[in-house]
Coordinates of C-alpha atoms in Angstrom, one line a residue:
M277 CA -20.2 -90.8 -132.6
L278 CA -20.8 -88.0 -135.0
G279 CA -24.1 -89.6 -136.0
I280 CA -25.0 -89.9 -132.4
L281 CA -24.2 -86.2 -131.7
H282 CA -26.2 -85.1 -134.7
Q283 CA -29.2 -87.2 -133.4
L284 CA -28.7 -85.6 -130.0
L285 CA -29.1 -82.1 -131.5
T286 CA -32.5 -82.7 -133.0
D287 CA -34.6 -79.8 -134.2
D288 CA -36.6 -79.9 -131.0
I289 CA -33.4 -79.7 -128.9
R290 CA -32.0 -76.9 -131.0
Q291 CA -35.3 -75.0 -130.6
S292 CA -35.3 -75.6 -126.8
I293 CA -31.7 -74.4 -126.5
A294 CA -32.5 -71.3 -128.6
E295 CA -35.4 -70.5 -126.2
Y296 CA -33.3 -71.0 -123.1
T297 CA -30.4 -68.9 -124.3
A298 CA -32.8 -66.0 -125.0
S299 CA -32.7 -65.4 -121.2
M300 CA -28.9 -65.0 -121.2
T301 CA -27.7 -61.5 -120.4
K302 CA -24.1 -62.0 -121.5
P303 CA -22.5 -63.8 -124.4
V304 CA -20.5 -67.0 -123.7
S305 CA -17.4 -68.2 -125.6
I306 CA -16.6 -71.9 -125.8
I307 CA -12.8 -72.1 -125.9
L308 CA -11.3 -75.4 -127.1
S309 CA -7.7 -76.2 -126.6
T310 CA -5.6 -76.7 -129.7
G311 CA -3.9 -80.0 -130.7
S312 CA -4.8 -83.3 -132.2
H313 CA -6.7 -86.3 -130.9
E314 CA -8.7 -89.1 -132.6
K315 CA -11.9 -87.8 -131.0
R316 CA -11.2 -84.1 -131.6
E317 CA -13.1 -83.8 -134.8
E318 CA -16.3 -85.1 -133.1
L319 CA -15.9 -82.6 -130.3
V320 CA -15.3 -79.7 -132.7
E321 CA -18.4 -80.6 -134.7
F322 CA -20.5 -80.9 -131.6
L323 CA -19.4 -77.6 -130.1
K324 CA -19.8 -75.8 -133.5
S325 CA -23.3 -77.2 -133.7
V326 CA -24.2 -75.8 -130.3
A327 CA -22.6 -72.4 -131.0
A328 CA -24.5 -72.2 -134.3
I329 CA -27.8 -72.3 -132.6
T330 CA -27.6 -68.7 -131.2
D331 CA -25.5 -65.5 -131.4
S332 CA -25.2 -65.7 -127.7
I333 CA -22.7 -68.5 -127.9
D334 CA -19.3 -68.3 -129.7
F335 CA -16.8 -71.1 -130.5
V336 CA -13.0 -70.4 -130.5
E337 CA -10.0 -72.7 -130.8
R338 CA -7.1 -71.4 -128.9
E339 CA -3.9 -72.7 -127.2
F340 CA -4.4 -73.4 -123.6
S341 CA -1.8 -73.1 -120.8
E342 CA 0.4 -76.1 -120.2
D343 CA -2.2 -77.2 -117.5
A344 CA -4.7 -78.2 -120.2
R345 CA -5.5 -81.9 -119.9
S346 CA -5.6 -82.6 -123.7
P347 CA -6.9 -81.3 -127.0
L348 CA -10.3 -82.5 -125.7
T349 CA -10.4 -79.9 -123.0
F350 CA -12.6 -76.8 -123.4
T351 CA -13.6 -74.0 -121.1
L352 CA -16.2 -71.3 -120.9
E353 CA -15.4 -67.6 -120.9
V354 CA -17.6 -64.6 -120.5
E355 CA -16.4 -61.2 -121.9
G356 CA -12.8 -62.5 -121.9
E357 CA -12.9 -63.7 -118.3
Q358 CA -12.6 -67.3 -117.2
T359 CA -15.6 -68.9 -115.5
G360 CA -13.5 -71.6 -113.9
I361 CA -15.6 -74.3 -115.7
Y362 CA -13.9 -76.9 -117.8
F363 CA -14.9 -80.0 -119.7
S364 CA -12.5 -82.7 -120.8
G365 CA -14.3 -85.0 -123.2
I366 CA -17.5 -84.8 -125.2
P367 CA -20.4 -84.0 -122.9
G368 CA -23.0 -86.3 -124.4
G369 CA -25.3 -88.7 -122.6
H370 CA -26.4 -87.5 -119.2
E371 CA -23.8 -84.7 -119.2
F372 CA -25.3 -82.9 -122.2
N373 CA -27.7 -81.1 -119.9
T374 CA -24.8 -80.3 -117.6
F375 CA -23.0 -78.6 -120.5
I376 CA -26.0 -76.6 -121.6
L377 CA -26.8 -75.5 -118.1
A378 CA -23.2 -74.4 -117.6
V379 CA -23.5 -72.2 -120.7
L380 CA -26.8 -70.7 -119.6
Q381 CA -25.6 -69.9 -116.0
S382 CA -22.3 -68.5 -117.3
G383 CA -24.4 -66.2 -119.5
G384 CA -26.4 -64.9 -116.5
V385 CA -29.3 -67.3 -116.1
D386 CA -30.1 -67.5 -112.4
I387 CA -28.3 -70.1 -110.3
K388 CA -31.1 -71.9 -108.3
L389 CA -29.4 -72.2 -105.0
E390 CA -30.4 -71.0 -101.6
D391 CA -29.0 -67.5 -100.7
S392 CA -27.6 -68.9 -97.4
L393 CA -25.7 -71.6 -99.4
K394 CA -24.5 -69.1 -102.0
K395 CA -22.9 -67.1 -99.1
I396 CA -21.1 -70.2 -97.8
I397 CA -19.6 -70.8 -101.2
A398 CA -18.8 -67.2 -102.0
S399 CA -17.0 -66.8 -98.6
I400 CA -14.3 -69.4 -99.4
P401 CA -10.9 -67.6 -99.7
E402 CA -8.8 -70.7 -100.6
R403 CA -8.0 -71.9 -104.1
L404 CA -10.1 -75.0 -104.7
S405 CA -9.6 -77.0 -107.9
F406 CA -12.2 -79.8 -108.5
E407 CA -11.8 -82.6 -111.0
T408 CA -14.8 -84.9 -111.4
F409 CA -14.4 -88.2 -113.2
I410 CA -17.7 -89.3 -114.7
S411 CA -19.3 -91.9 -116.9
L412 CA -21.8 -90.7 -119.5
S413 CA -24.2 -93.4 -118.4
C414 CA -24.1 -92.3 -114.7
H415 CA -27.3 -90.8 -113.3
N416 CA -25.8 -89.2 -110.2
C417 CA -22.8 -87.6 -112.0
P418 CA -24.6 -84.6 -113.7
E419 CA -26.0 -83.3 -110.4
V420 CA -22.5 -83.3 -108.8
V421 CA -20.8 -81.6 -111.8
Q422 CA -23.6 -79.1 -112.1
A423 CA -23.2 -78.1 -108.5
L424 CA -19.5 -77.7 -108.7
N425 CA -19.9 -75.7 -111.9
Q426 CA -22.2 -73.4 -109.9
F427 CA -19.7 -73.1 -107.2
A428 CA -17.1 -72.0 -109.7
L429 CA -19.4 -69.3 -111.0
L430 CA -20.1 -68.1 -107.5
N431 CA -16.4 -67.9 -106.4
K432 CA -13.5 -67.1 -108.6
N433 CA -11.2 -69.1 -106.3
I434 CA -13.0 -72.3 -107.4
T435 CA -12.6 -74.3 -110.6
S436 CA -14.5 -77.3 -111.8
E437 CA -13.5 -79.8 -114.5
M438 CA -15.7 -82.6 -115.8
I439 CA -13.5 -85.5 -117.0
D440 CA -15.0 -88.4 -119.1
G441 CA -13.4 -91.4 -117.6
G442 CA -14.0 -93.4 -120.7
L443 CA -11.7 -91.1 -122.7
F444 CA -9.0 -90.9 -120.1
Q445 CA -8.5 -94.6 -119.1
D446 CA -4.8 -94.1 -118.3
K447 CA -5.7 -91.5 -115.6
V448 CA -8.5 -93.7 -114.3
A449 CA -6.1 -96.6 -114.0
E450 CA -3.5 -94.4 -112.3
L451 CA -6.0 -93.2 -109.7
D452 CA -7.6 -96.6 -109.3
I453 CA -11.0 -95.2 -110.0
Q454 CA -13.7 -97.9 -110.1
G455 CA -16.8 -95.8 -109.3
V456 CA -18.3 -92.6 -110.4
P457 CA -18.6 -89.8 -109.7
S458 CA -15.0 -89.6 -108.3
V459 CA -14.3 -86.0 -107.1
F460 CA -10.8 -84.9 -106.5
L461 CA -10.0 -81.6 -104.8
N462 CA -6.5 -80.1 -105.3
G463 CA -5.3 -83.5 -106.5
E464 CA -6.7 -85.5 -103.5
L465 CA -9.8 -87.7 -103.4
F466 CA -12.6 -85.6 -102.0
A467 CA -15.8 -87.7 -102.5
N468 CA -16.8 -90.7 -104.7
G469 CA -19.7 -93.0 -105.3
R470 CA -23.1 -91.8 -104.3
V471 CA -22.4 -88.1 -103.6
E472 CA -25.0 -85.7 -102.1
I473 CA -24.6 -82.0 -102.8
S474 CA -25.5 -81.3 -99.2
S475 CA -22.5 -83.3 -98.0
I476 CA -20.2 -81.5 -100.4
I477 CA -21.5 -78.1 -99.1
E478 CA -21.0 -79.2 -95.5
K479 CA -17.4 -80.2 -96.2
L480 CA -16.8 -76.9 -98.0
S481 CA -18.0 -75.1 -94.9
D482 CA -14.6 -75.9 -93.3
F483 CA -12.9 -73.8 -96.0
R484 CA -14.9 -70.6 -95.2
S485 CA -13.3 -67.5 -94.0
S486 CA -13.3 -67.2 -90.3
A487 CA -15.0 -63.9 -90.6
A488 CA -18.0 -65.6 -92.4
V489 CA -20.6 -66.8 -90.0
H490 CA -24.1 -68.2 -90.4
E491 CA -26.8 -65.7 -90.2
K492 CA -29.6 -66.7 -87.9
K493 CA -32.7 -64.7 -89.0
D494 CA -36.0 -64.4 -87.4
S495 CA -38.6 -66.1 -89.6
V496 CA -42.4 -66.2 -90.0
I497 CA -43.9 -69.3 -88.4
Q498 CA -44.8 -71.9 -91.0
D499 CA -47.9 -74.0 -90.6
V500 CA -46.2 -77.2 -91.8
L501 CA -42.5 -77.8 -92.0
I502 CA -41.6 -81.0 -94.0
V503 CA -38.1 -82.6 -93.7
G504 CA -37.4 -84.8 -96.7
G505 CA -38.0 -84.4 -100.4
G506 CA -38.8 -87.9 -101.6
P507 CA -42.2 -89.3 -102.7
A508 CA -43.6 -89.1 -99.1
G509 CA -42.3 -85.5 -98.4
I510 CA -43.5 -84.1 -101.7
S511 CA -46.9 -85.8 -101.4
A512 CA -47.2 -84.2 -97.9
A513 CA -46.2 -80.8 -99.2
I514 CA -48.7 -80.9 -102.0
Y515 CA -51.6 -82.0 -99.8
A516 CA -50.7 -79.5 -97.1
S517 CA -50.5 -76.6 -99.6
R518 CA -53.8 -77.6 -101.0
K519 CA -55.2 -77.0 -97.5
G520 CA -54.1 -73.4 -97.8
L521 CA -51.3 -73.8 -95.2
K522 CA -47.9 -72.1 -95.2
V523 CA -45.5 -74.9 -96.1
T524 CA -41.7 -75.2 -96.2
L525 CA -40.0 -78.3 -97.4
V526 CA -36.3 -79.0 -96.4
T527 CA -34.3 -81.7 -98.1
K528 CA -30.8 -82.9 -98.8
N529 CA -32.0 -83.6 -102.4
I530 CA -35.3 -83.8 -104.3
G531 CA -36.2 -87.4 -105.0
G532 CA -34.0 -89.2 -102.5
Q533 CA -33.7 -92.9 -103.2
L534 CA -36.3 -92.6 -106.0
K535 CA -33.7 -90.9 -108.2
E536 CA -31.5 -94.0 -108.1
T537 CA -34.3 -96.4 -109.1
L538 CA -33.6 -97.4 -112.7
G539 CA -36.9 -99.1 -113.8
I540 CA -40.3 -98.8 -112.3
E541 CA -43.1 -101.0 -113.5
N542 CA -45.5 -101.2 -110.5
F543 CA -46.4 -97.5 -110.1
I544 CA -50.1 -97.4 -110.9
S545 CA -51.0 -95.2 -113.9
A546 CA -47.5 -95.5 -115.5
S547 CA -46.9 -99.0 -117.0
K548 CA -43.2 -98.2 -117.1
T549 CA -41.1 -95.3 -116.0
T550 CA -37.8 -94.5 -114.3
G551 CA -36.7 -93.0 -111.0
I552 CA -35.4 -89.9 -112.7
E553 CA -38.6 -89.4 -114.8
L554 CA -40.8 -89.9 -111.7
T555 CA -38.7 -87.5 -109.7
N556 CA -39.0 -84.9 -112.4
A557 CA -42.7 -85.4 -112.5
I558 CA -43.3 -85.0 -108.8
Q559 CA -41.0 -82.0 -108.6
S560 CA -42.9 -80.4 -111.4
H561 CA -46.2 -81.1 -109.6
L562 CA -44.8 -79.6 -106.5
S563 CA -43.9 -76.4 -108.3
D564 CA -47.6 -75.9 -109.1
Y565 CA -48.1 -75.0 -105.4
D566 CA -46.8 -72.2 -103.1
V567 CA -44.3 -74.3 -101.2
T568 CA -40.9 -72.9 -100.1
V569 CA -38.2 -75.5 -101.0
K570 CA -34.8 -75.4 -99.3
E571 CA -32.6 -78.1 -101.0
H572 CA -29.1 -79.3 -100.2
V573 CA -29.4 -78.7 -96.5
S574 CA -29.8 -81.0 -93.5
V575 CA -31.2 -80.6 -90.0
V576 CA -28.7 -80.3 -87.2
D577 CA -31.0 -79.5 -84.3
I578 CA -34.7 -79.8 -83.4
E579 CA -36.6 -78.0 -80.6
T580 CA -40.1 -79.3 -79.7
G581 CA -43.0 -77.8 -77.8
A582 CA -46.1 -76.1 -78.9
L583 CA -43.9 -74.4 -81.5
K584 CA -41.3 -76.5 -83.4
S585 CA -37.9 -75.1 -84.5
I586 CA -35.2 -76.6 -86.6
T587 CA -31.7 -75.4 -87.3
L588 CA -30.3 -76.2 -90.7
S589 CA -26.7 -77.0 -91.7
S590 CA -26.7 -73.5 -93.4
G591 CA -27.3 -71.9 -90.0
E592 CA -30.9 -70.9 -90.8
V593 CA -33.6 -71.5 -88.2
I594 CA -37.2 -72.2 -89.2
H595 CA -40.2 -72.2 -86.9
A596 CA -43.4 -74.1 -87.5
R597 CA -46.6 -75.1 -85.9
S598 CA -46.2 -78.7 -87.0
L599 CA -43.4 -80.9 -88.4
I600 CA -43.6 -83.8 -90.8
I601 CA -40.5 -86.1 -91.0
A602 CA -40.2 -87.9 -94.4
T603 CA -36.4 -88.4 -94.6
G604 CA -36.6 -91.9 -96.2
A605 CA -33.8 -94.5 -96.0
N606 CA -30.3 -95.1 -97.2
W607 CA -28.3 -98.1 -98.5
K608 CA -27.7 -100.7 -95.8
K609 CA -24.1 -101.8 -95.4
L610 CA -22.8 -105.3 -94.8
G611 CA -20.6 -104.2 -91.8
I612 CA -17.8 -106.6 -92.7
P613 CA -14.0 -106.1 -93.0
G614 CA -13.0 -104.6 -96.3
E615 CA -16.3 -102.9 -97.1
V616 CA -16.1 -99.3 -96.1
E617 CA -12.4 -98.9 -97.0
N618 CA -13.0 -100.1 -100.5
I619 CA -16.1 -98.1 -101.4
G620 CA -15.3 -96.7 -104.9
N621 CA -12.5 -99.2 -105.3
G622 CA -14.6 -102.2 -106.1
V623 CA -17.4 -101.9 -103.5
A624 CA -20.5 -100.2 -104.9
Y625 CA -24.2 -99.6 -104.1
C626 CA -25.5 -98.3 -107.4
P627 CA -25.3 -100.9 -110.2
H628 CA -26.5 -98.6 -113.0
C629 CA -24.0 -95.9 -112.0
D630 CA -20.9 -98.1 -111.6
G631 CA -21.8 -101.1 -113.6
P632 CA -20.1 -99.9 -116.9
F633 CA -16.7 -99.9 -115.1
Y634 CA -16.9 -103.6 -114.9
K635 CA -17.6 -104.4 -118.5
G636 CA -16.2 -107.9 -119.3
K637 CA -15.3 -108.6 -115.7
D638 CA -16.8 -110.8 -113.0
V639 CA -18.8 -109.2 -110.2
A640 CA -20.9 -110.3 -107.2
V641 CA -24.2 -109.0 -106.0
I642 CA -25.0 -109.4 -102.3
G643 CA -28.7 -109.7 -101.5
G644 CA -31.5 -111.8 -103.0
G645 CA -34.4 -109.4 -102.6
N646 CA -36.0 -107.4 -105.4
S647 CA -33.1 -104.8 -105.5
G648 CA -30.4 -107.5 -105.5
V649 CA -32.1 -109.6 -108.3
E650 CA -32.8 -106.5 -110.4
A651 CA -29.1 -105.4 -110.0
A652 CA -27.9 -108.9 -111.1
L653 CA -30.2 -108.7 -114.2
D654 CA -29.0 -105.2 -115.1
L655 CA -25.3 -106.1 -114.6
S656 CA -25.6 -109.4 -116.6
G657 CA -25.9 -107.3 -119.8
I658 CA -22.7 -105.5 -119.1
V659 CA -20.3 -107.8 -117.2
D660 CA -18.9 -111.2 -118.0
K661 CA -20.4 -113.1 -115.0
V662 CA -22.5 -112.3 -112.0
T663 CA -22.6 -114.2 -108.8
L664 CA -25.7 -113.5 -106.6
I665 CA -25.2 -114.3 -102.9
E666 CA -28.2 -114.6 -100.6
F667 CA -28.1 -115.2 -96.9
L668 CA -31.3 -117.1 -96.7
P669 CA -32.0 -120.6 -98.1
E670 CA -34.3 -119.0 -100.8
L671 CA -34.4 -115.7 -102.7
K672 CA -36.8 -113.1 -101.4
A673 CA -37.5 -111.4 -104.7
D674 CA -40.8 -111.4 -106.6
Q675 CA -41.3 -114.6 -108.6
I676 CA -41.4 -112.6 -111.9
L677 CA -37.9 -111.4 -111.3
I678 CA -36.6 -114.9 -110.3
N679 CA -38.0 -116.2 -113.5
Q680 CA -36.0 -113.7 -115.5
L681 CA -32.9 -114.5 -113.4
E682 CA -33.1 -118.2 -114.2
K683 CA -33.0 -117.4 -118.0
R684 CA -29.6 -115.6 -117.7
K685 CA -26.8 -118.0 -118.4
N686 CA -24.1 -115.7 -116.9
I687 CA -25.8 -115.4 -113.5
T688 CA -24.9 -117.9 -110.7
V689 CA -27.0 -117.9 -107.5
V690 CA -25.4 -118.9 -104.2
K691 CA -28.0 -119.4 -101.4
N692 CA -27.8 -119.9 -97.7
S693 CA -24.4 -118.1 -97.6
E694 CA -23.1 -115.3 -95.5
T695 CA -20.6 -112.8 -97.0
T696 CA -17.9 -112.4 -94.3
R697 CA -15.0 -110.4 -95.8
I698 CA -14.1 -108.3 -98.9
L699 CA -10.7 -109.0 -100.2
A700 CA -8.5 -106.3 -101.7
K701 CA -4.9 -105.9 -102.9
D702 CA -3.1 -102.7 -103.6
G703 CA -6.2 -100.7 -102.9
K704 CA -8.4 -102.6 -105.3
V705 CA -11.1 -105.3 -104.7
I706 CA -10.0 -108.8 -105.9
G707 CA -12.7 -110.9 -104.4
L708 CA -14.7 -111.9 -101.3
E709 CA -15.2 -114.6 -98.7
Y710 CA -18.5 -116.2 -97.9
K711 CA -19.5 -118.9 -95.5
D712 CA -21.8 -121.8 -96.6
R713 CA -24.2 -121.7 -93.7
S714 CA -25.1 -125.4 -94.0
T715 CA -21.5 -126.7 -94.0
E716 CA -19.7 -123.8 -92.3
E717 CA -17.1 -123.9 -95.1
I718 CA -15.4 -120.6 -95.9
I719 CA -15.1 -120.0 -99.7
Q720 CA -13.1 -117.4 -101.5
H721 CA -14.5 -116.1 -104.7
E722 CA -12.6 -113.9 -107.2
V723 CA -14.5 -110.9 -108.5
A724 CA -13.5 -107.4 -109.6
G725 CA -16.5 -105.6 -108.1
I726 CA -19.1 -106.2 -105.4
F727 CA -22.6 -104.6 -105.4
V728 CA -24.3 -104.5 -102.0
Q729 CA -28.1 -104.7 -102.3
I730 CA -29.3 -105.8 -98.8
G731 CA -31.9 -103.2 -98.1
L732 CA -32.1 -99.8 -96.5
V733 CA -31.4 -98.0 -93.2
P734 CA -33.9 -95.3 -92.1
N735 CA -32.5 -91.8 -92.1
S736 CA -33.5 -91.1 -88.5
E737 CA -30.2 -90.8 -86.6
F738 CA -30.8 -87.0 -86.0
L739 CA -34.1 -87.9 -84.2
S740 CA -32.8 -90.4 -81.7
E741 CA -33.3 -88.0 -78.8
T742 CA -36.5 -86.5 -80.1
L743 CA -38.8 -89.3 -81.2
T744 CA -39.5 -93.0 -80.3
L745 CA -37.7 -95.3 -82.7
N746 CA -37.9 -99.1 -82.9
K747 CA -34.9 -101.4 -82.9
F748 CA -34.4 -100.9 -86.6
G749 CA -34.2 -97.1 -86.2
E750 CA -37.6 -96.6 -87.8
I751 CA -39.9 -93.9 -86.4
V752 CA -42.8 -95.5 -84.5
V753 CA -46.1 -94.1 -86.0
D754 CA -49.7 -95.0 -85.6
E755 CA -52.3 -95.4 -88.4
F756 CA -52.6 -91.6 -88.7
C757 CA -48.8 -90.9 -88.9
N758 CA -48.6 -89.6 -85.3
T759 CA -45.3 -89.9 -83.6
S760 CA -44.5 -89.9 -79.9
V761 CA -44.5 -86.1 -79.9
D762 CA -47.6 -84.0 -80.4
G763 CA -47.4 -82.0 -83.6
I764 CA -44.7 -84.1 -85.1
F765 CA -45.8 -86.6 -87.8
A766 CA -43.8 -89.0 -89.9
C767 CA -44.4 -90.9 -93.2
G768 CA -42.7 -93.1 -95.8
D769 CA -39.7 -95.4 -95.5
V770 CA -38.3 -93.7 -92.4
T771 CA -41.3 -95.1 -90.4
T772 CA -42.6 -98.4 -89.1
I773 CA -45.0 -98.9 -92.0
P774 CA -44.5 -102.2 -93.8
Y775 CA -43.7 -102.7 -97.5
K776 CA -41.4 -99.9 -98.5
Q777 CA -42.9 -98.9 -101.8
I778 CA -43.1 -95.6 -103.7
I779 CA -46.8 -95.6 -104.0
M780 CA -47.2 -96.4 -100.3
S781 CA -44.9 -93.6 -99.3
M782 CA -47.0 -91.2 -101.4
G783 CA -50.1 -92.3 -99.6
E784 CA -48.5 -92.0 -96.2
G785 CA -47.4 -88.5 -97.1
S786 CA -50.9 -87.4 -98.0
K787 CA -52.2 -89.0 -94.8
A788 CA -49.5 -87.2 -92.7
A789 CA -50.5 -83.8 -94.2
I790 CA -54.2 -84.3 -93.5
T791 CA -53.4 -85.4 -90.0
A792 CA -51.2 -82.3 -89.5
S793 CA -54.0 -80.1 -90.8
D794 CA -56.5 -81.6 -88.3
Y795 CA -53.9 -81.1 -85.6
L796 CA -53.5 -77.4 -86.5
Q797 CA -57.2 -76.8 -86.3
R798 CA -57.3 -78.1 -82.7
N799 CA -54.0 -76.5 -81.6
P800 CA -53.7 -72.9 -82.9
V801 CA -50.4 -71.0 -82.4
E802 CA -50.2 -67.3 -82.7
D803 CA -48.9 -66.0 -86.1
E804 CA -46.0 -63.8 -85.1
L805 CA -42.3 -63.3 -85.6
V806 CA -40.1 -65.4 -83.4
A807 CA -36.9 -63.9 -81.9

């Protein structure tokens, strides 16, 4: 591990950290709890290496209170005051950036969070202690930990601790954690699995002081208001901005489903990339334009007419001449007994996030499309055995993926079978039941984990009384991305367009922006403040 940590802190990384810390306004002390542990030497060397990069960071070993988790627990202090941020474990892997960001923001680097959301967090009067169990290979975990660390910096009543589940297996077993991130609040499970920051903020709104209320401000009319920050939404924002229009983009999270896509090999111009890399690329491209971005918020109300208005979960109201919906889709659930109640305890939807928890065990993947076969292939390199269950008589995945599947000796494919029940004992998945559709036989199959990969559900529920949707919940659009309401357009996976692909969503986003621009030329609205 020491070698790995030294490789992590390359000269380029050290130089980058030195440049970032130059913007700190206050020195930060890394305080490591005293004691002994087989991994402690590695952690000490790692923290000393980071502290040695700049005079703005200091490293101290000091006895903690009796509440310290172990000799692997360290915290950040600024001018002798606790920040409320703790790490239990060695923050390598995907959590390295989380650690560095925590140091920078503790030292005064700006927290990039909407002012309205900062007020929500700052207004919480109760003591909130967050513990987030993570895996260093989890892609979703850093975003959650980073957000909770920011909350701790914004409110002294809040503490946030990152816990490496790989180093605290006894605690993981005690809490029956089988998926990450698993967030505990004051000792009780708060959220787990695929966690969106917007949903955490909405939950925390319940803890606000009764004296704290949303501020509804008058706002200047936007030309184009885009809801959704995935490939379609960002494409629409870029194209609209290039038209010289005033553009605001509202989203629960930048990237959407794209961030959870592990490998991408069919995006033209990039022979191979990942969802995270492509998300970062399109977000960077978006930053080249004058687009107002409001992240980690959702739409709670829409008013139509010549002028459109939306109310956000933060309480803010935004007015616009035109509206583009690009909210994408979400994981589709099986809807069978045992599924929802066992999410995070053996039922998962993100194989590359939760796969490491099933190392050496048997798992099942439900779904024989591209996502299901890709999940089975990914998991086959981690787990002991994979059983892929497909409802139809034949797999729906691309032939190139099926060819790879047939080469894996530890993958068994069960076709023409319907998964009917997920079996659990003592709060933990132990198997599933499926029905052979040709014989009607019910078969029980023992597995430790079940990964559901049966497609997506459009994120359109908030539009059911506003726009025309089809029986699948998709927004009905024409070839120009027009919806059933004048001035409201839609694009990407939330719509009726076939073939839900990244490149197609981007194309539809650009088309929606051009159509919106044409609409605005024909339907001018006075530019004034709206009460």
